[in-house]
Amino acid sequence: GENVEQHPSTLSVQEGDSAVIKCTYSDSASNYFPWYKQELGKRPQLIIDIRSNVGEKKDQRIAVTLNKTAKHFSLHITETQPEDSAVYFCAASIGGKLTGGGNKLTFGTGTQLKVEL
Amino acid sequence: DGGITQSPKYLFRKEGQNVTLSCEQNLNHDAMYWYRQDPGQGLRLIYYSQIVNDFQKGDIAEGYSVSREKKESFPLTVTSAQKNPTAFYLCASSTRDREGRETQYFGPGTRLLVL
């Protein structure tokens, strides 16, 4: 089955700096890569995702890049702010169904990001 | 995310006891999932259901059981066979849009503790 590895496990940056979190996946058939943010004691929330037909996607201060050949994808956060402090999870899945749903996500182990003042 | 609810927020289990965690969604999503989250680890899939009256084992199904009798409900039972049930349990649901994008939305979670 799919295996997703995520690095680093903890990341500390100064406010205003950039943060980069990297993930690798094992199954070349995976074609959907979401990123979730989880604040302490709360539910994970989707912040950005990318499909395998694009190499990069950006949403304000957040961007994700995908290298299908190398089977890795990364989350980039620019101009970090204290409210960016949270645990970030990457995930991968194989999307095959046209309707409905039910494609399994395999998650990385998470990165604890701390933005220091 | 407010369309997915889980109860209770905290649950205590005694030795040898089965307990059931509730998950309800009003998003009209076909698929529902149960994950377990332990400290320092990612979310691990316990069971998932793509449609009513159908479900599949995930990566760590041993000691758990589910049912999917209604589209909006996907309860998880933690049986006495699960020897280390203390964890944060997250339910999610999803559907695929016309562009083929499928997003999983999570409930607020249930924290299960063993007495």
PDB file of C-alpha atoms in Angstrom:
ATOM      1  CA  GLY A   1       0.000   0.000   0.000  1.00  0.00           C
ATOM      2  CA  GLU A   2       0.855   3.670  -0.035  1.00  0.00           C
ATOM      3  CA  ASN A   3       3.471   5.003   2.377  1.00  0.00           C
ATOM      4  CA  VAL A   4       3.882   8.727   3.054  1.00  0.00           C
ATOM      5  CA  GLU A   5       6.906  10.114   4.846  1.00  0.00           C
ATOM      6  CA  GLN A   6       6.969  13.672   6.181  1.00  0.00           C
ATOM      7  CA  HIS A   7       9.866  15.864   7.329  1.00  0.00           C
ATOM      8  CA  PRO A   8      10.726  17.556   9.550  1.00  0.00           C
ATOM      9  CA  SER A   9       8.738  16.425  12.561  1.00  0.00           C
ATOM     10  CA  THR A  10       9.222  19.818  14.218  1.00  0.00           C
ATOM     11  CA  LEU A  11      10.008  23.180  12.675  1.00  0.00           C
ATOM     12  CA  SER A  12      10.644  26.453  14.418  1.00  0.00           C
ATOM     13  CA  VAL A  13      10.836  29.714  12.468  1.00  0.00           C
ATOM     14  CA  GLN A  14      10.884  33.395  13.243  1.00  0.00           C
ATOM     15  CA  GLU A  15       7.811  35.430  12.404  1.00  0.00           C
ATOM     16  CA  GLY A  16       8.042  36.654   8.842  1.00  0.00           C
ATOM     17  CA  ASP A  17      10.327  33.857   7.696  1.00  0.00           C
ATOM     18  CA  SER A  18       9.312  31.069   5.325  1.00  0.00           C
ATOM     19  CA  ALA A  19       8.584  27.488   6.312  1.00  0.00           C
ATOM     20  CA  VAL A  20       8.896  24.416   4.107  1.00  0.00           C
ATOM     21  CA  ILE A  21       7.548  20.952   4.888  1.00  0.00           C
ATOM     22  CA  LYS A  22       8.381  18.022   2.641  1.00  0.00           C
ATOM     23  CA  CYS A  23       6.642  14.723   1.940  1.00  0.00           C
ATOM     24  CA  THR A  24       7.461  11.709  -0.156  1.00  0.00           C
ATOM     25  CA  TYR A  25       5.098   8.998  -1.297  1.00  0.00           C
ATOM     26  CA  SER A  26       5.662   5.484  -2.548  1.00  0.00           C
ATOM     27  CA  ASP A  27       2.788   4.642  -4.890  1.00  0.00           C
ATOM     28  CA  SER A  28       3.234   6.209  -8.311  1.00  0.00           C
ATOM     29  CA  ALA A  29      -0.510   5.821  -8.905  1.00  0.00           C
ATOM     30  CA  SER A  30      -1.303   8.449  -6.253  1.00  0.00           C
ATOM     31  CA  ASN A  31      -2.718  11.549  -7.882  1.00  0.00           C
ATOM     32  CA  TYR A  32      -4.224  13.704  -5.147  1.00  0.00           C
ATOM     33  CA  PHE A  33      -2.208  15.409  -2.400  1.00  0.00           C
ATOM     34  CA  PRO A  34      -3.969  17.476   0.262  1.00  0.00           C
ATOM     35  CA  TRP A  35      -2.444  19.342   3.177  1.00  0.00           C
ATOM     36  CA  TYR A  36      -4.239  19.680   6.508  1.00  0.00           C
ATOM     37  CA  LYS A  37      -3.633  22.026   9.429  1.00  0.00           C
ATOM     38  CA  GLN A  38      -4.539  20.896  12.923  1.00  0.00           C
ATOM     39  CA  GLU A  39      -4.522  23.256  15.875  1.00  0.00           C
ATOM     40  CA  LEU A  40      -4.186  21.802  19.345  1.00  0.00           C
ATOM     41  CA  GLY A  41      -7.235  19.748  20.313  1.00  0.00           C
ATOM     42  CA  LYS A  42      -9.099  20.596  17.136  1.00  0.00           C
ATOM     43  CA  ARG A  43     -10.027  18.865  13.927  1.00  0.00           C
ATOM     44  CA  PRO A  44      -7.722  18.819  10.880  1.00  0.00           C
ATOM     45  CA  GLN A  45      -8.733  21.381   8.268  1.00  0.00           C
ATOM     46  CA  LEU A  46      -7.814  21.343   4.603  1.00  0.00           C
ATOM     47  CA  ILE A  47      -5.610  24.295   3.673  1.00  0.00           C
ATOM     48  CA  ILE A  48      -4.534  23.441   0.148  1.00  0.00           C
ATOM     49  CA  ASP A  49      -4.410  20.489  -2.208  1.00  0.00           C
ATOM     50  CA  ILE A  50      -2.879  19.596  -5.547  1.00  0.00           C
ATOM     51  CA  ARG A  51      -3.611  17.044  -8.204  1.00  0.00           C
ATOM     52  CA  SER A  52      -1.026  15.301 -10.312  1.00  0.00           C
ATOM     53  CA  ASN A  53      -1.851  17.200 -13.468  1.00  0.00           C
ATOM     54  CA  VAL A  54      -0.229  20.370 -12.079  1.00  0.00           C
ATOM     55  CA  GLY A  55       3.182  21.033 -10.613  1.00  0.00           C
ATOM     56  CA  GLU A  56       2.408  23.973  -8.370  1.00  0.00           C
ATOM     57  CA  LYS A  57      -0.544  25.666  -6.729  1.00  0.00           C
ATOM     58  CA  LYS A  58      -0.641  28.836  -4.701  1.00  0.00           C
ATOM     59  CA  ASP A  59      -3.180  30.388  -2.355  1.00  0.00           C
ATOM     60  CA  GLN A  60      -2.040  33.680  -0.825  1.00  0.00           C
ATOM     61  CA  ARG A  61       0.853  32.826   1.550  1.00  0.00           C
ATOM     62  CA  ILE A  62       0.585  29.083   1.008  1.00  0.00           C
ATOM     63  CA  ALA A  63       1.888  27.103  -1.935  1.00  0.00           C
ATOM     64  CA  VAL A  64       2.327  23.436  -2.737  1.00  0.00           C
ATOM     65  CA  THR A  65       4.713  21.937  -5.276  1.00  0.00           C
ATOM     66  CA  LEU A  66       4.633  18.438  -6.708  1.00  0.00           C
ATOM     67  CA  ASN A  67       7.392  16.458  -8.391  1.00  0.00           C
ATOM     68  CA  LYS A  68       5.824  13.301  -9.775  1.00  0.00           C
ATOM     69  CA  THR A  69       9.073  11.903 -11.065  1.00  0.00           C
ATOM     70  CA  ALA A  70      10.713  12.061  -7.666  1.00  0.00           C
ATOM     71  CA  LYS A  71       7.433  11.307  -5.880  1.00  0.00           C
ATOM     72  CA  HIS A  72       7.624  14.186  -3.484  1.00  0.00           C
ATOM     73  CA  PHE A  73       5.570  17.255  -2.687  1.00  0.00           C
ATOM     74  CA  SER A  74       6.131  20.210  -0.432  1.00  0.00           C
ATOM     75  CA  LEU A  75       4.207  22.862   1.467  1.00  0.00           C
ATOM     76  CA  HIS A  76       5.591  26.382   1.474  1.00  0.00           C
ATOM     77  CA  ILE A  77       4.360  29.043   3.873  1.00  0.00           C
ATOM     78  CA  THR A  78       5.710  32.549   3.359  1.00  0.00           C
ATOM     79  CA  GLU A  79       5.642  35.503   5.749  1.00  0.00           C
ATOM     80  CA  THR A  80       4.780  33.223   8.649  1.00  0.00           C
ATOM     81  CA  GLN A  81       2.606  34.531  11.468  1.00  0.00           C
ATOM     82  CA  PRO A  82       2.030  33.232  15.005  1.00  0.00           C
ATOM     83  CA  GLU A  83      -1.385  31.897  13.978  1.00  0.00           C
ATOM     84  CA  ASP A  84       0.362  29.576  11.540  1.00  0.00           C
ATOM     85  CA  SER A  85       1.617  27.604  14.555  1.00  0.00           C
ATOM     86  CA  ALA A  86      -0.027  24.164  14.356  1.00  0.00           C
ATOM     87  CA  VAL A  87       0.580  20.601  13.219  1.00  0.00           C
ATOM     88  CA  TYR A  88       0.555  20.161   9.453  1.00  0.00           C
ATOM     89  CA  PHE A  89      -0.200  16.843   7.771  1.00  0.00           C
ATOM     90  CA  CYS A  90       0.375  15.851   4.195  1.00  0.00           C
ATOM     91  CA  ALA A  91      -1.592  13.036   2.585  1.00  0.00           C
ATOM     92  CA  ALA A  92      -1.814  11.117  -0.665  1.00  0.00           C
ATOM     93  CA  SER A  93      -4.539   9.157  -2.373  1.00  0.00           C
ATOM     94  CA  ILE A  94      -5.398   7.424  -5.598  1.00  0.00           C
ATOM     95  CA  GLY A  95      -8.477   9.028  -7.079  1.00  0.00           C
ATOM     96  CA  GLY A  96     -10.260   6.709  -9.401  1.00  0.00           C
ATOM     97  CA  LYS A  97     -13.973   7.058  -9.004  1.00  0.00           C
ATOM     98  CA  LEU A  98     -15.774   9.652 -11.053  1.00  0.00           C
ATOM     99  CA  THR A  99     -18.547  10.249  -8.561  1.00  0.00           C
ATOM    100  CA  GLY A 100     -19.350   9.577  -4.981  1.00  0.00           C
ATOM    101  CA  GLY A 101     -16.208   9.213  -2.997  1.00  0.00           C
ATOM    102  CA  GLY A 102     -14.320   6.885  -0.776  1.00  0.00           C
ATOM    103  CA  ASN A 103     -10.738   7.128  -1.878  1.00  0.00           C
ATOM    104  CA  LYS A 104      -8.418   6.357   0.988  1.00  0.00           C
ATOM    105  CA  LEU A 105      -6.029   9.003   2.211  1.00  0.00           C
ATOM    106  CA  THR A 106      -2.660   7.953   3.590  1.00  0.00           C
ATOM    107  CA  PHE A 107      -1.293  10.572   5.973  1.00  0.00           C
ATOM    108  CA  GLY A 108       2.206  11.585   6.902  1.00  0.00           C
ATOM    109  CA  THR A 109       3.155  11.700  10.584  1.00  0.00           C
ATOM    110  CA  GLY A 110       2.819  15.463  10.861  1.00  0.00           C
ATOM    111  CA  THR A 111       5.043  18.502  11.359  1.00  0.00           C
ATOM    112  CA  GLN A 112       4.742  20.684  14.442  1.00  0.00           C
ATOM    113  CA  LEU A 113       5.334  24.230  13.210  1.00  0.00           C
ATOM    114  CA  LYS A 114       6.110  26.906  15.757  1.00  0.00           C
ATOM    115  CA  VAL A 115       6.304  30.522  14.689  1.00  0.00           C
ATOM    116  CA  GLU A 116       8.227  32.564  17.215  1.00  0.00           C
ATOM    117  CA  LEU A 117       7.840  36.279  17.748  1.00  0.00           C
TER     118      LEU A 117
ATOM    119  CA  ASP B   1     -16.953  21.398   8.906  1.00  0.00           C
ATOM    120  CA  GLY B   2     -19.959  22.160  11.070  1.00  0.00           C
ATOM    121  CA  GLY B   3     -21.873  19.533   9.071  1.00  0.00           C
ATOM    122  CA  ILE B   4     -20.083  16.687  10.822  1.00  0.00           C
ATOM    123  CA  THR B   5     -20.696  16.040  14.479  1.00  0.00           C
ATOM    124  CA  GLN B   6     -19.157  13.533  16.838  1.00  0.00           C
ATOM    125  CA  SER B   7     -20.244  12.538  20.312  1.00  0.00           C
ATOM    126  CA  PRO B   8     -19.308  12.348  23.019  1.00  0.00           C
ATOM    127  CA  LYS B   9     -16.338  14.721  23.192  1.00  0.00           C
ATOM    128  CA  TYR B  10     -14.762  12.573  25.919  1.00  0.00           C
ATOM    129  CA  LEU B  11     -15.424   8.905  26.587  1.00  0.00           C
ATOM    130  CA  PHE B  12     -14.154   6.647  29.337  1.00  0.00           C
ATOM    131  CA  ARG B  13     -13.944   2.915  28.876  1.00  0.00           C
ATOM    132  CA  LYS B  14     -13.654   0.302  31.564  1.00  0.00           C
ATOM    133  CA  GLU B  15     -11.763  -2.940  31.171  1.00  0.00           C
ATOM    134  CA  GLY B  16     -13.631  -5.419  28.974  1.00  0.00           C
ATOM    135  CA  GLN B  17     -16.251  -2.895  27.922  1.00  0.00           C
ATOM    136  CA  ASN B  18     -17.449  -2.126  24.416  1.00  0.00           C
ATOM    137  CA  VAL B  19     -18.079   1.538  23.671  1.00  0.00           C
ATOM    138  CA  THR B  20     -19.628   3.226  20.660  1.00  0.00           C
ATOM    139  CA  LEU B  21     -18.591   6.553  19.184  1.00  0.00           C
ATOM    140  CA  SER B  22     -21.150   8.485  17.194  1.00  0.00           C
ATOM    141  CA  CYS B  23     -20.561  10.284  13.892  1.00  0.00           C
ATOM    142  CA  GLU B  24     -23.283  12.127  11.998  1.00  0.00           C
ATOM    143  CA  GLN B  25     -23.084  14.289   8.862  1.00  0.00           C
ATOM    144  CA  ASN B  26     -25.704  16.401   7.103  1.00  0.00           C
ATOM    145  CA  LEU B  27     -23.568  17.152   4.055  1.00  0.00           C
ATOM    146  CA  ASN B  28     -25.152  14.409   1.958  1.00  0.00           C
ATOM    147  CA  HIS B  29     -21.727  12.844   1.493  1.00  0.00           C
ATOM    148  CA  ASP B  30     -21.510   9.290   0.252  1.00  0.00           C
ATOM    149  CA  ALA B  31     -18.238   8.323   1.900  1.00  0.00           C
ATOM    150  CA  MET B  32     -17.382   8.302   5.587  1.00  0.00           C
ATOM    151  CA  TYR B  33     -14.216   7.381   7.462  1.00  0.00           C
ATOM    152  CA  TRP B  34     -12.872   6.675  10.924  1.00  0.00           C
ATOM    153  CA  TYR B  35      -9.303   7.563  11.896  1.00  0.00           C
ATOM    154  CA  ARG B  36      -7.304   7.085  15.029  1.00  0.00           C
ATOM    155  CA  GLN B  37      -4.734   9.692  16.061  1.00  0.00           C
ATOM    156  CA  ASP B  38      -1.988   8.972  18.575  1.00  0.00           C
ATOM    157  CA  PRO B  39       0.595  11.523  19.781  1.00  0.00           C
ATOM    158  CA  GLY B  40       3.471  11.898  17.353  1.00  0.00           C
ATOM    159  CA  GLN B  41       1.720   9.894  14.687  1.00  0.00           C
ATOM    160  CA  GLY B  42      -0.418  10.749  11.744  1.00  0.00           C
ATOM    161  CA  LEU B  43      -4.007   9.746  11.222  1.00  0.00           C
ATOM    162  CA  ARG B  44      -4.443   6.029  10.724  1.00  0.00           C
ATOM    163  CA  LEU B  45      -7.487   4.677   8.931  1.00  0.00           C
ATOM    164  CA  ILE B  46      -9.657   2.244  10.892  1.00  0.00           C
ATOM    165  CA  TYR B  47     -12.666   1.726   8.617  1.00  0.00           C
ATOM    166  CA  TYR B  48     -14.279   3.515   5.721  1.00  0.00           C
ATOM    167  CA  SER B  49     -17.567   3.331   3.893  1.00  0.00           C
ATOM    168  CA  GLN B  50     -18.126   4.392   0.314  1.00  0.00           C
ATOM    169  CA  ILE B  51     -21.881   3.945   0.356  1.00  0.00           C
ATOM    170  CA  VAL B  52     -24.720   2.928   2.646  1.00  0.00           C
ATOM    171  CA  ASN B  53     -24.668  -0.714   3.771  1.00  0.00           C
ATOM    172  CA  ASP B  54     -21.067  -1.145   2.678  1.00  0.00           C
ATOM    173  CA  PHE B  55     -17.768  -0.650   4.488  1.00  0.00           C
ATOM    174  CA  GLN B  56     -14.146  -1.769   4.252  1.00  0.00           C
ATOM    175  CA  LYS B  57     -11.349  -2.308   6.712  1.00  0.00           C
ATOM    176  CA  GLY B  58      -8.632   0.262   6.867  1.00  0.00           C
ATOM    177  CA  ASP B  59      -5.080  -0.211   8.083  1.00  0.00           C
ATOM    178  CA  ILE B  60      -5.858  -0.840  11.760  1.00  0.00           C
ATOM    179  CA  ALA B  61      -9.342  -2.410  11.882  1.00  0.00           C
ATOM    180  CA  GLU B  62      -8.598  -5.080  14.510  1.00  0.00           C
ATOM    181  CA  GLY B  63     -10.630  -4.523  17.677  1.00  0.00           C
ATOM    182  CA  TYR B  64     -13.086  -2.173  16.000  1.00  0.00           C
ATOM    183  CA  SER B  65     -16.425  -2.563  14.235  1.00  0.00           C
ATOM    184  CA  VAL B  66     -18.686  -0.232  12.273  1.00  0.00           C
ATOM    185  CA  SER B  67     -22.089  -0.099  10.621  1.00  0.00           C
ATOM    186  CA  ARG B  68     -23.538   2.100   7.881  1.00  0.00           C
ATOM    187  CA  GLU B  69     -27.288   1.687   7.968  1.00  0.00           C
ATOM    188  CA  LYS B  70     -27.973   5.330   7.080  1.00  0.00           C
ATOM    189  CA  LYS B  71     -26.136   7.686   4.787  1.00  0.00           C
ATOM    190  CA  GLU B  72     -25.705  10.304   7.495  1.00  0.00           C
ATOM    191  CA  SER B  73     -24.470   7.993  10.260  1.00  0.00           C
ATOM    192  CA  PHE B  74     -21.309   5.900  10.695  1.00  0.00           C
ATOM    193  CA  PRO B  75     -20.892   4.734  14.317  1.00  0.00           C
ATOM    194  CA  LEU B  76     -17.675   3.123  15.490  1.00  0.00           C
ATOM    195  CA  THR B  77     -17.595   0.488  18.242  1.00  0.00           C
ATOM    196  CA  VAL B  78     -14.385  -0.031  20.142  1.00  0.00           C
ATOM    197  CA  THR B  79     -14.549  -3.588  21.384  1.00  0.00           C
ATOM    198  CA  SER B  80     -12.823  -5.216  24.319  1.00  0.00           C
ATOM    199  CA  ALA B  81     -10.480  -6.847  21.813  1.00  0.00           C
ATOM    200  CA  GLN B  82      -8.812  -3.471  21.255  1.00  0.00           C
ATOM    201  CA  LYS B  83      -6.148  -3.597  23.938  1.00  0.00           C
ATOM    202  CA  ASN B  84      -4.847  -0.063  23.571  1.00  0.00           C
ATOM    203  CA  PRO B  85      -7.859   2.107  22.751  1.00  0.00           C
ATOM    204  CA  THR B  86      -6.692   5.365  24.319  1.00  0.00           C
ATOM    205  CA  ALA B  87      -6.513   7.827  21.428  1.00  0.00           C
ATOM    206  CA  PHE B  88      -8.215  10.715  19.651  1.00  0.00           C
ATOM    207  CA  TYR B  89     -10.794   9.387  17.181  1.00  0.00           C
ATOM    208  CA  LEU B  90     -11.695  11.436  14.148  1.00  0.00           C
ATOM    209  CA  CYS B  91     -14.587  10.859  11.779  1.00  0.00           C
ATOM    210  CA  ALA B  92     -14.599  12.308   8.277  1.00  0.00           C
ATOM    211  CA  SER B  93     -16.835  12.391   5.238  1.00  0.00           C
ATOM    212  CA  SER B  94     -16.256  13.184   1.584  1.00  0.00           C
ATOM    213  CA  THR B  95     -17.777  13.398  -1.822  1.00  0.00           C
ATOM    214  CA  ARG B  96     -16.334  13.895  -5.278  1.00  0.00           C
ATOM    215  CA  ASP B  97     -17.221  17.030  -7.204  1.00  0.00           C
ATOM    216  CA  ARG B  98     -17.668  17.390 -10.944  1.00  0.00           C
ATOM    217  CA  GLU B  99     -14.011  18.205 -11.360  1.00  0.00           C
ATOM    218  CA  GLY B 100     -13.033  14.980  -9.681  1.00  0.00           C
ATOM    219  CA  ARG B 101     -11.799  16.696  -6.563  1.00  0.00           C
ATOM    220  CA  GLU B 102     -12.520  14.842  -3.338  1.00  0.00           C
ATOM    221  CA  THR B 103     -12.079  16.606  -0.037  1.00  0.00           C
ATOM    222  CA  GLN B 104     -12.394  14.960   3.337  1.00  0.00           C
ATOM    223  CA  TYR B 105     -14.028  17.045   6.061  1.00  0.00           C
ATOM    224  CA  PHE B 106     -13.395  16.104   9.657  1.00  0.00           C
ATOM    225  CA  GLY B 107     -15.583  16.073  12.724  1.00  0.00           C
ATOM    226  CA  PRO B 108     -14.404  17.589  16.032  1.00  0.00           C
ATOM    227  CA  GLY B 109     -13.195  14.247  17.394  1.00  0.00           C
ATOM    228  CA  THR B 110     -13.778  12.040  20.432  1.00  0.00           C
ATOM    229  CA  ARG B 111     -11.064  11.483  22.998  1.00  0.00           C
ATOM    230  CA  LEU B 112     -11.264   7.959  24.415  1.00  0.00           C
ATOM    231  CA  LEU B 113      -9.602   7.179  27.731  1.00  0.00           C
ATOM    232  CA  VAL B 114      -9.298   3.859  29.508  1.00  0.00           C
ATOM    233  CA  LEU B 115     -10.063   3.742  33.238  1.00  0.00           C
TER     234      LEU B 115
END
